[in-house]
Amino acid sequence: MSVEAAPVCYRHTDRESHIRCQRCERPICPDCMKSAAVGFQCPECVREGQRSVRQGRPLNFGPSGPVVTYALIGINLAVWALILIAPSVAHLLSLHLADYCSSQGYPRLGFDSAGCAAYGGTFAPGVWHGGPWELITSAFTHQQAWHIATNMISLWMIGPLVEQALGRWRYLVAYLVCGLGGSLLVVAAGPQVGYTLGASGAIFGLLGILVVLFIRRGLPLQQLGSVLALNLVLTFALHNVVSWQGHIGGLLTGLAIGALYAYTPLGRRRRILQR
């Protein structure tokens, strides 16, 4: 009866080995065992894996920090403070699909600007009736303290990651475009009565950008995916009090921006996007 020889390390043939690389299945000795996500790999497979994964840069903003994120938070807080002083400002900046008259804290429908003024109210034109600025300004408008607190905490946590990945000016443009995308879906599918406001659409857009960048760079999605899934569940569970159209519109816009930035083929268009 013949006895099969014990396997030996492929790099050290004088060493018996009963452990195999999880990637190439070659025998490896303890000196060649490199810890991997599952089991152990040989040094060559570890180096090959490191070359195939694009490494993200550390968050290093220099002495000034993520200034665009700080500026966006500051603008939102300044607008909120102005609304506390003059509540009627909220109606001028919020997104209205139809002309809106607010008098003594109550909405009054069917009034033009003259009729609203006669009632002593504040008139806000519909977005297509002379108020196109509302598509953007609504993303900087909050009324309740809990609303601006949750949005600004989210922006403070997510914004620096996107600002580092895209660069300051591209990040600023992406934030505004995501807010615009949320507003456009509100216009297309939102209620015809009332108004919407808040930075949630833009923040959902930043989440969408991060999801695409994580996928492109081979980074784990467990935590980010859990955050996004939780926010989507809350969006639809609370659809009577939040604008799901704004959230989904911002998210879809962010996914599109992330894909455009991350997957544009190398060449002139890529250089323009990443300049």
PDB file of N, CA and C in Angstrom, residues 155-237:
ATOM      1  N   LEU A 155     -26.530  65.830   7.496  1.00  0.00           N
ATOM      2  CA  LEU A 155     -25.609  66.503   6.575  1.00  0.00           C
ATOM      3  C   LEU A 155     -24.204  66.554   7.160  1.00  0.00           C
ATOM      4  N   TRP A 156     -24.090  66.793   8.446  1.00  0.00           N
ATOM      5  CA  TRP A 156     -22.791  66.846   9.115  1.00  0.00           C
ATOM      6  C   TRP A 156     -22.093  65.489   9.067  1.00  0.00           C
ATOM      7  N   MET A 157     -22.862  64.393   9.101  1.00  0.00           N
ATOM      8  CA  MET A 157     -22.281  63.055   9.077  1.00  0.00           C
ATOM      9  C   MET A 157     -21.940  62.598   7.666  1.00  0.00           C
ATOM     10  N   ILE A 158     -22.797  62.920   6.695  1.00  0.00           N
ATOM     11  CA  ILE A 158     -22.638  62.404   5.333  1.00  0.00           C
ATOM     12  C   ILE A 158     -21.859  63.359   4.445  1.00  0.00           C
ATOM     13  N   GLY A 159     -22.109  64.659   4.605  1.00  0.00           N
ATOM     14  CA  GLY A 159     -21.538  65.648   3.707  1.00  0.00           C
ATOM     15  C   GLY A 159     -20.032  65.589   3.548  1.00  0.00           C
ATOM     16  N   PRO A 160     -19.240  65.518   4.647  1.00  0.00           N
ATOM     17  CA  PRO A 160     -17.789  65.496   4.482  1.00  0.00           C
ATOM     18  C   PRO A 160     -17.276  64.339   3.634  1.00  0.00           C
ATOM     19  N   LEU A 161     -17.940  63.178   3.700  1.00  0.00           N
ATOM     20  CA  LEU A 161     -17.515  62.039   2.884  1.00  0.00           C
ATOM     21  C   LEU A 161     -17.662  62.347   1.399  1.00  0.00           C
ATOM     22  N   VAL A 162     -18.797  62.934   1.028  1.00  0.00           N
ATOM     23  CA  VAL A 162     -19.024  63.258  -0.383  1.00  0.00           C
ATOM     24  C   VAL A 162     -18.147  64.426  -0.809  1.00  0.00           C
ATOM     25  N   GLU A 163     -17.971  65.395   0.071  1.00  0.00           N
ATOM     26  CA  GLU A 163     -17.111  66.543  -0.255  1.00  0.00           C
ATOM     27  C   GLU A 163     -15.679  66.091  -0.516  1.00  0.00           C
ATOM     28  N   GLN A 164     -15.186  65.139   0.296  1.00  0.00           N
ATOM     29  CA  GLN A 164     -13.841  64.621   0.085  1.00  0.00           C
ATOM     30  C   GLN A 164     -13.749  63.861  -1.228  1.00  0.00           C
ATOM     31  N   ALA A 165     -14.788  63.080  -1.542  1.00  0.00           N
ATOM     32  CA  ALA A 165     -14.751  62.245  -2.746  1.00  0.00           C
ATOM     33  C   ALA A 165     -14.855  63.067  -4.027  1.00  0.00           C
ATOM     34  N   LEU A 166     -15.722  64.076  -4.046  1.00  0.00           N
ATOM     35  CA  LEU A 166     -15.979  64.834  -5.271  1.00  0.00           C
ATOM     36  C   LEU A 166     -15.137  66.096  -5.389  1.00  0.00           C
ATOM     37  N   GLY A 167     -14.693  66.642  -4.274  1.00  0.00           N
ATOM     38  CA  GLY A 167     -14.088  67.966  -4.301  1.00  0.00           C
ATOM     39  C   GLY A 167     -15.146  69.013  -3.995  1.00  0.00           C
ATOM     40  N   ARG A 168     -14.701  70.174  -3.543  1.00  0.00           N
ATOM     41  CA  ARG A 168     -15.632  71.162  -3.002  1.00  0.00           C
ATOM     42  C   ARG A 168     -16.656  71.652  -4.006  1.00  0.00           C
ATOM     43  N   TRP A 169     -16.233  72.073  -5.190  1.00  0.00           N
ATOM     44  CA  TRP A 169     -17.170  72.682  -6.131  1.00  0.00           C
ATOM     45  C   TRP A 169     -18.108  71.647  -6.727  1.00  0.00           C
ATOM     46  N   ARG A 170     -17.593  70.463  -7.050  1.00  0.00           N
ATOM     47  CA  ARG A 170     -18.474  69.420  -7.571  1.00  0.00           C
ATOM     48  C   ARG A 170     -19.474  68.986  -6.503  1.00  0.00           C
ATOM     49  N   TYR A 171     -19.025  68.948  -5.272  1.00  0.00           N
ATOM     50  CA  TYR A 171     -19.919  68.603  -4.160  1.00  0.00           C
ATOM     51  C   TYR A 171     -21.033  69.632  -4.015  1.00  0.00           C
ATOM     52  N   LEU A 172     -20.692  70.902  -4.085  1.00  0.00           N
ATOM     53  CA  LEU A 172     -21.711  71.950  -3.979  1.00  0.00           C
ATOM     54  C   LEU A 172     -22.729  71.829  -5.103  1.00  0.00           C
ATOM     55  N   VAL A 173     -22.246  71.639  -6.328  1.00  0.00           N
ATOM     56  CA  VAL A 173     -23.155  71.487  -7.467  1.00  0.00           C
ATOM     57  C   VAL A 173     -24.024  70.247  -7.277  1.00  0.00           C
ATOM     58  N   ALA A 174     -23.418  69.143  -6.834  1.00  0.00           N
ATOM     59  CA  ALA A 174     -24.176  67.908  -6.637  1.00  0.00           C
ATOM     60  C   ALA A 174     -25.270  68.099  -5.592  1.00  0.00           C
ATOM     61  N   TYR A 175     -24.967  68.802  -4.510  1.00  0.00           N
ATOM     62  CA  TYR A 175     -25.956  69.051  -3.459  1.00  0.00           C
ATOM     63  C   TYR A 175     -27.144  69.826  -4.021  1.00  0.00           C
ATOM     64  N   LEU A 176     -26.855  70.885  -4.766  1.00  0.00           N
ATOM     65  CA  LEU A 176     -27.933  71.704  -5.322  1.00  0.00           C
ATOM     66  C   LEU A 176     -28.752  70.926  -6.345  1.00  0.00           C
ATOM     67  N   VAL A 177     -28.080  70.143  -7.182  1.00  0.00           N
ATOM     68  CA  VAL A 177     -28.792  69.374  -8.209  1.00  0.00           C
ATOM     69  C   VAL A 177     -29.655  68.290  -7.561  1.00  0.00           C
ATOM     70  N   CYS A 178     -29.164  67.665  -6.489  1.00  0.00           N
ATOM     71  CA  CYS A 178     -29.977  66.669  -5.782  1.00  0.00           C
ATOM     72  C   CYS A 178     -31.218  67.316  -5.166  1.00  0.00           C
ATOM     73  N   GLY A 179     -31.048  68.502  -4.584  1.00  0.00           N
ATOM     74  CA  GLY A 179     -32.213  69.220  -4.068  1.00  0.00           C
ATOM     75  C   GLY A 179     -33.195  69.554  -5.170  1.00  0.00           C
ATOM     76  N   LEU A 180     -32.661  69.962  -6.323  1.00  0.00           N
ATOM     77  CA  LEU A 180     -33.513  70.267  -7.475  1.00  0.00           C
ATOM     78  C   LEU A 180     -34.234  69.015  -7.960  1.00  0.00           C
ATOM     79  N   GLY A 181     -33.520  67.880  -7.994  1.00  0.00           N
ATOM     80  CA  GLY A 181     -34.150  66.632  -8.419  1.00  0.00           C
ATOM     81  C   GLY A 181     -35.303  66.239  -7.521  1.00  0.00           C
ATOM     82  N   GLY A 182     -35.134  66.423  -6.209  1.00  0.00           N
ATOM     83  CA  GLY A 182     -36.235  66.146  -5.296  1.00  0.00           C
ATOM     84  C   GLY A 182     -37.423  67.053  -5.546  1.00  0.00           C
ATOM     85  N   SER A 183     -37.156  68.335  -5.788  1.00  0.00           N
ATOM     86  CA  SER A 183     -38.244  69.286  -6.048  1.00  0.00           C
ATOM     87  C   SER A 183     -38.990  68.946  -7.331  1.00  0.00           C
ATOM     88  N   LEU A 184     -38.262  68.526  -8.351  1.00  0.00           N
ATOM     89  CA  LEU A 184     -38.907  68.219  -9.633  1.00  0.00           C
ATOM     90  C   LEU A 184     -39.842  67.021  -9.516  1.00  0.00           C
ATOM     91  N   LEU A 185     -39.460  66.010  -8.713  1.00  0.00           N
ATOM     92  CA  LEU A 185     -40.375  64.880  -8.544  1.00  0.00           C
ATOM     93  C   LEU A 185     -41.591  65.297  -7.719  1.00  0.00           C
ATOM     94  N   VAL A 186     -41.407  66.219  -6.785  1.00  0.00           N
ATOM     95  CA  VAL A 186     -42.562  66.756  -6.052  1.00  0.00           C
ATOM     96  C   VAL A 186     -43.510  67.440  -7.021  1.00  0.00           C
ATOM     97  N   VAL A 187     -42.964  68.233  -7.937  1.00  0.00           N
ATOM     98  CA  VAL A 187     -43.789  68.928  -8.925  1.00  0.00           C
ATOM     99  C   VAL A 187     -44.513  67.921  -9.813  1.00  0.00           C
ATOM    100  N   ALA A 188     -43.818  66.833 -10.183  1.00  0.00           N
ATOM    101  CA  ALA A 188     -44.396  65.860 -11.108  1.00  0.00           C
ATOM    102  C   ALA A 188     -45.419  64.946 -10.436  1.00  0.00           C
ATOM    103  N   ALA A 189     -45.207  64.626  -9.153  1.00  0.00           N
ATOM    104  CA  ALA A 189     -46.057  63.608  -8.526  1.00  0.00           C
ATOM    105  C   ALA A 189     -46.583  64.005  -7.161  1.00  0.00           C
ATOM    106  N   GLY A 190     -46.318  65.225  -6.735  1.00  0.00           N
ATOM    107  CA  GLY A 190     -46.716  65.632  -5.396  1.00  0.00           C
ATOM    108  C   GLY A 190     -48.136  66.145  -5.332  1.00  0.00           C
ATOM    109  N   PRO A 191     -48.611  66.423  -4.128  1.00  0.00           N
ATOM    110  CA  PRO A 191     -49.972  66.961  -3.963  1.00  0.00           C
ATOM    111  C   PRO A 191     -50.072  68.370  -4.526  1.00  0.00           C
ATOM    112  N   GLN A 192     -51.220  68.694  -5.072  1.00  0.00           N
ATOM    113  CA  GLN A 192     -51.415  70.008  -5.686  1.00  0.00           C
ATOM    114  C   GLN A 192     -51.719  71.087  -4.656  1.00  0.00           C
ATOM    115  N   VAL A 193     -52.052  70.692  -3.440  1.00  0.00           N
ATOM    116  CA  VAL A 193     -52.390  71.642  -2.380  1.00  0.00           C
ATOM    117  C   VAL A 193     -51.326  71.545  -1.288  1.00  0.00           C
ATOM    118  N   GLY A 194     -50.969  72.680  -0.718  1.00  0.00           N
ATOM    119  CA  GLY A 194     -49.980  72.690   0.345  1.00  0.00           C
ATOM    120  C   GLY A 194     -48.598  73.035  -0.174  1.00  0.00           C
ATOM    121  N   TYR A 195     -47.593  72.733   0.622  1.00  0.00           N
ATOM    122  CA  TYR A 195     -46.228  73.084   0.246  1.00  0.00           C
ATOM    123  C   TYR A 195     -45.264  72.075   0.858  1.00  0.00           C
ATOM    124  N   THR A 196     -44.058  72.016   0.302  1.00  0.00           N
ATOM    125  CA  THR A 196     -43.019  71.132   0.822  1.00  0.00           C
ATOM    126  C   THR A 196     -41.768  71.956   1.085  1.00  0.00           C
ATOM    127  N   LEU A 197     -40.958  71.473   2.006  1.00  0.00           N
ATOM    128  CA  LEU A 197     -39.738  72.177   2.372  1.00  0.00           C
ATOM    129  C   LEU A 197     -38.798  71.203   3.064  1.00  0.00           C
ATOM    130  N   GLY A 198     -37.521  71.562   3.131  1.00  0.00           N
ATOM    131  CA  GLY A 198     -36.547  70.752   3.853  1.00  0.00           C
ATOM    132  C   GLY A 198     -35.413  70.268   2.977  1.00  0.00           C
ATOM    133  N   ALA A 199     -34.285  69.959   3.633  1.00  0.00           N
ATOM    134  CA  ALA A 199     -33.070  69.525   2.940  1.00  0.00           C
ATOM    135  C   ALA A 199     -33.011  68.020   2.728  1.00  0.00           C
ATOM    136  N   SER A 200     -34.079  67.305   3.078  1.00  0.00           N
ATOM    137  CA  SER A 200     -34.032  65.844   3.024  1.00  0.00           C
ATOM    138  C   SER A 200     -33.751  65.313   1.625  1.00  0.00           C
ATOM    139  N   GLY A 201     -34.325  65.937   0.592  1.00  0.00           N
ATOM    140  CA  GLY A 201     -34.091  65.469  -0.770  1.00  0.00           C
ATOM    141  C   GLY A 201     -32.624  65.549  -1.143  1.00  0.00           C
ATOM    142  N   ALA A 202     -31.972  66.669  -0.807  1.00  0.00           N
ATOM    143  CA  ALA A 202     -30.549  66.817  -1.106  1.00  0.00           C
ATOM    144  C   ALA A 202     -29.721  65.807  -0.322  1.00  0.00           C
ATOM    145  N   ILE A 203     -30.085  65.557   0.933  1.00  0.00           N
ATOM    146  CA  ILE A 203     -29.333  64.611   1.759  1.00  0.00           C
ATOM    147  C   ILE A 203     -29.524  63.188   1.254  1.00  0.00           C
ATOM    148  N   PHE A 204     -30.729  62.831   0.828  1.00  0.00           N
ATOM    149  CA  PHE A 204     -30.932  61.526   0.200  1.00  0.00           C
ATOM    150  C   PHE A 204     -30.067  61.408  -1.052  1.00  0.00           C
ATOM    151  N   GLY A 205     -29.924  62.513  -1.785  1.00  0.00           N
ATOM    152  CA  GLY A 205     -29.057  62.494  -2.957  1.00  0.00           C
ATOM    153  C   GLY A 205     -27.614  62.207  -2.598  1.00  0.00           C
ATOM    154  N   LEU A 206     -27.122  62.796  -1.503  1.00  0.00           N
ATOM    155  CA  LEU A 206     -25.752  62.515  -1.059  1.00  0.00           C
ATOM    156  C   LEU A 206     -25.595  61.040  -0.695  1.00  0.00           C
ATOM    157  N   LEU A 207     -26.616  60.456  -0.069  1.00  0.00           N
ATOM    158  CA  LEU A 207     -26.581  59.019   0.221  1.00  0.00           C
ATOM    159  C   LEU A 207     -26.477  58.207  -1.063  1.00  0.00           C
ATOM    160  N   GLY A 208     -27.241  58.612  -2.085  1.00  0.00           N
ATOM    161  CA  GLY A 208     -27.176  57.914  -3.368  1.00  0.00           C
ATOM    162  C   GLY A 208     -25.794  57.983  -3.988  1.00  0.00           C
ATOM    163  N   ILE A 209     -25.158  59.153  -3.926  1.00  0.00           N
ATOM    164  CA  ILE A 209     -23.799  59.298  -4.451  1.00  0.00           C
ATOM    165  C   ILE A 209     -22.848  58.371  -3.710  1.00  0.00           C
ATOM    166  N   LEU A 210     -22.950  58.329  -2.381  1.00  0.00           N
ATOM    167  CA  LEU A 210     -22.067  57.473  -1.594  1.00  0.00           C
ATOM    168  C   LEU A 210     -22.253  56.002  -1.934  1.00  0.00           C
ATOM    169  N   VAL A 211     -23.494  55.573  -2.132  1.00  0.00           N
ATOM    170  CA  VAL A 211     -23.748  54.173  -2.474  1.00  0.00           C
ATOM    171  C   VAL A 211     -23.004  53.796  -3.748  1.00  0.00           C
ATOM    172  N   VAL A 212     -23.102  54.632  -4.774  1.00  0.00           N
ATOM    173  CA  VAL A 212     -22.425  54.335  -6.039  1.00  0.00           C
ATOM    174  C   VAL A 212     -20.913  54.330  -5.856  1.00  0.00           C
ATOM    175  N   LEU A 213     -20.373  55.300  -5.131  1.00  0.00           N
ATOM    176  CA  LEU A 213     -18.926  55.362  -4.928  1.00  0.00           C
ATOM    177  C   LEU A 213     -18.425  54.168  -4.123  1.00  0.00           C
ATOM    178  N   PHE A 214     -19.197  53.736  -3.141  1.00  0.00           N
ATOM    179  CA  PHE A 214     -18.801  52.555  -2.372  1.00  0.00           C
ATOM    180  C   PHE A 214     -18.758  51.324  -3.272  1.00  0.00           C
ATOM    181  N   ILE A 215     -19.772  51.164  -4.110  1.00  0.00           N
ATOM    182  CA  ILE A 215     -19.801  50.019  -5.025  1.00  0.00           C
ATOM    183  C   ILE A 215     -18.625  50.082  -5.988  1.00  0.00           C
ATOM    184  N   ARG A 216     -18.361  51.263  -6.530  1.00  0.00           N
ATOM    185  CA  ARG A 216     -17.277  51.425  -7.509  1.00  0.00           C
ATOM    186  C   ARG A 216     -15.924  51.109  -6.899  1.00  0.00           C
ATOM    187  N   ARG A 217     -15.732  51.440  -5.639  1.00  0.00           N
ATOM    188  CA  ARG A 217     -14.433  51.246  -4.991  1.00  0.00           C
ATOM    189  C   ARG A 217     -14.337  49.931  -4.223  1.00  0.00           C
ATOM    190  N   GLY A 218     -15.370  49.120  -4.305  1.00  0.00           N
ATOM    191  CA  GLY A 218     -15.334  47.827  -3.642  1.00  0.00           C
ATOM    192  C   GLY A 218     -15.381  47.904  -2.134  1.00  0.00           C
ATOM    193  N   LEU A 219     -15.994  48.947  -1.590  1.00  0.00           N
ATOM    194  CA  LEU A 219     -16.077  49.122  -0.145  1.00  0.00           C
ATOM    195  C   LEU A 219     -17.330  48.439   0.399  1.00  0.00           C
ATOM    196  N   PRO A 220     -17.289  47.957   1.644  1.00  0.00           N
ATOM    197  CA  PRO A 220     -18.462  47.269   2.212  1.00  0.00           C
ATOM    198  C   PRO A 220     -19.646  48.215   2.359  1.00  0.00           C
ATOM    199  N   LEU A 221     -20.827  47.691   2.046  1.00  0.00           N
ATOM    200  CA  LEU A 221     -22.037  48.511   2.030  1.00  0.00           C
ATOM    201  C   LEU A 221     -22.958  48.267   3.222  1.00  0.00           C
ATOM    202  N   GLN A 222     -22.519  47.412   4.162  1.00  0.00           N
ATOM    203  CA  GLN A 222     -23.451  47.015   5.215  1.00  0.00           C
ATOM    204  C   GLN A 222     -23.992  48.210   5.996  1.00  0.00           C
ATOM    205  N   GLN A 223     -23.118  49.051   6.520  1.00  0.00           N
ATOM    206  CA  GLN A 223     -23.581  50.163   7.352  1.00  0.00           C
ATOM    207  C   GLN A 223     -24.327  51.204   6.530  1.00  0.00           C
ATOM    208  N   LEU A 224     -23.744  51.596   5.388  1.00  0.00           N
ATOM    209  CA  LEU A 224     -24.393  52.599   4.553  1.00  0.00           C
ATOM    210  C   LEU A 224     -25.723  52.083   4.029  1.00  0.00           C
ATOM    211  N   GLY A 225     -25.754  50.820   3.609  1.00  0.00           N
ATOM    212  CA  GLY A 225     -26.998  50.240   3.120  1.00  0.00           C
ATOM    213  C   GLY A 225     -28.066  50.184   4.196  1.00  0.00           C
ATOM    214  N   SER A 226     -27.653  49.914   5.432  1.00  0.00           N
ATOM    215  CA  SER A 226     -28.614  49.879   6.537  1.00  0.00           C
ATOM    216  C   SER A 226     -29.202  51.259   6.795  1.00  0.00           C
ATOM    217  N   VAL A 227     -28.349  52.288   6.745  1.00  0.00           N
ATOM    218  CA  VAL A 227     -28.826  53.661   6.944  1.00  0.00           C
ATOM    219  C   VAL A 227     -29.824  54.041   5.857  1.00  0.00           C
ATOM    220  N   LEU A 228     -29.484  53.722   4.598  1.00  0.00           N
ATOM    221  CA  LEU A 228     -30.373  54.052   3.487  1.00  0.00           C
ATOM    222  C   LEU A 228     -31.688  53.292   3.598  1.00  0.00           C
ATOM    223  N   ALA A 229     -31.614  51.996   3.917  1.00  0.00           N
ATOM    224  CA  ALA A 229     -32.831  51.190   4.028  1.00  0.00           C
ATOM    225  C   ALA A 229     -33.737  51.717   5.135  1.00  0.00           C
ATOM    226  N   LEU A 230     -33.146  52.084   6.279  1.00  0.00           N
ATOM    227  CA  LEU A 230     -33.942  52.615   7.385  1.00  0.00           C
ATOM    228  C   LEU A 230     -34.636  53.907   6.982  1.00  0.00           C
ATOM    229  N   ASN A 231     -33.914  54.780   6.292  1.00  0.00           N
ATOM    230  CA  ASN A 231     -34.510  56.050   5.870  1.00  0.00           C
ATOM    231  C   ASN A 231     -35.615  55.844   4.843  1.00  0.00           C
ATOM    232  N   LEU A 232     -35.463  54.857   3.966  1.00  0.00           N
ATOM    233  CA  LEU A 232     -36.520  54.572   2.996  1.00  0.00           C
ATOM    234  C   LEU A 232     -37.764  54.024   3.693  1.00  0.00           C
ATOM    235  N   VAL A 233     -37.559  53.148   4.672  1.00  0.00           N
ATOM    236  CA  VAL A 233     -38.696  52.612   5.425  1.00  0.00           C
ATOM    237  C   VAL A 233     -39.441  53.743   6.133  1.00  0.00           C
ATOM    238  N   LEU A 234     -38.695  54.639   6.776  1.00  0.00           N
ATOM    239  CA  LEU A 234     -39.328  55.764   7.462  1.00  0.00           C
ATOM    240  C   LEU A 234     -40.034  56.692   6.478  1.00  0.00           C
ATOM    241  N   THR A 235     -39.439  56.870   5.304  1.00  0.00           N
ATOM    242  CA  THR A 235     -40.044  57.743   4.296  1.00  0.00           C
ATOM    243  C   THR A 235     -41.439  57.274   3.923  1.00  0.00           C
ATOM    244  N   PHE A 236     -41.577  55.973   3.660  1.00  0.00           N
ATOM    245  CA  PHE A 236     -42.877  55.469   3.224  1.00  0.00           C
ATOM    246  C   PHE A 236     -43.812  55.214   4.407  1.00  0.00           C
ATOM    247  N   ALA A 237     -43.247  54.902   5.577  1.00  0.00           N
ATOM    248  CA  ALA A 237     -44.098  54.719   6.753  1.00  0.00           C
ATOM    249  C   ALA A 237     -44.721  56.042   7.193  1.00  0.00           C
TER     250      ALA A 237
END
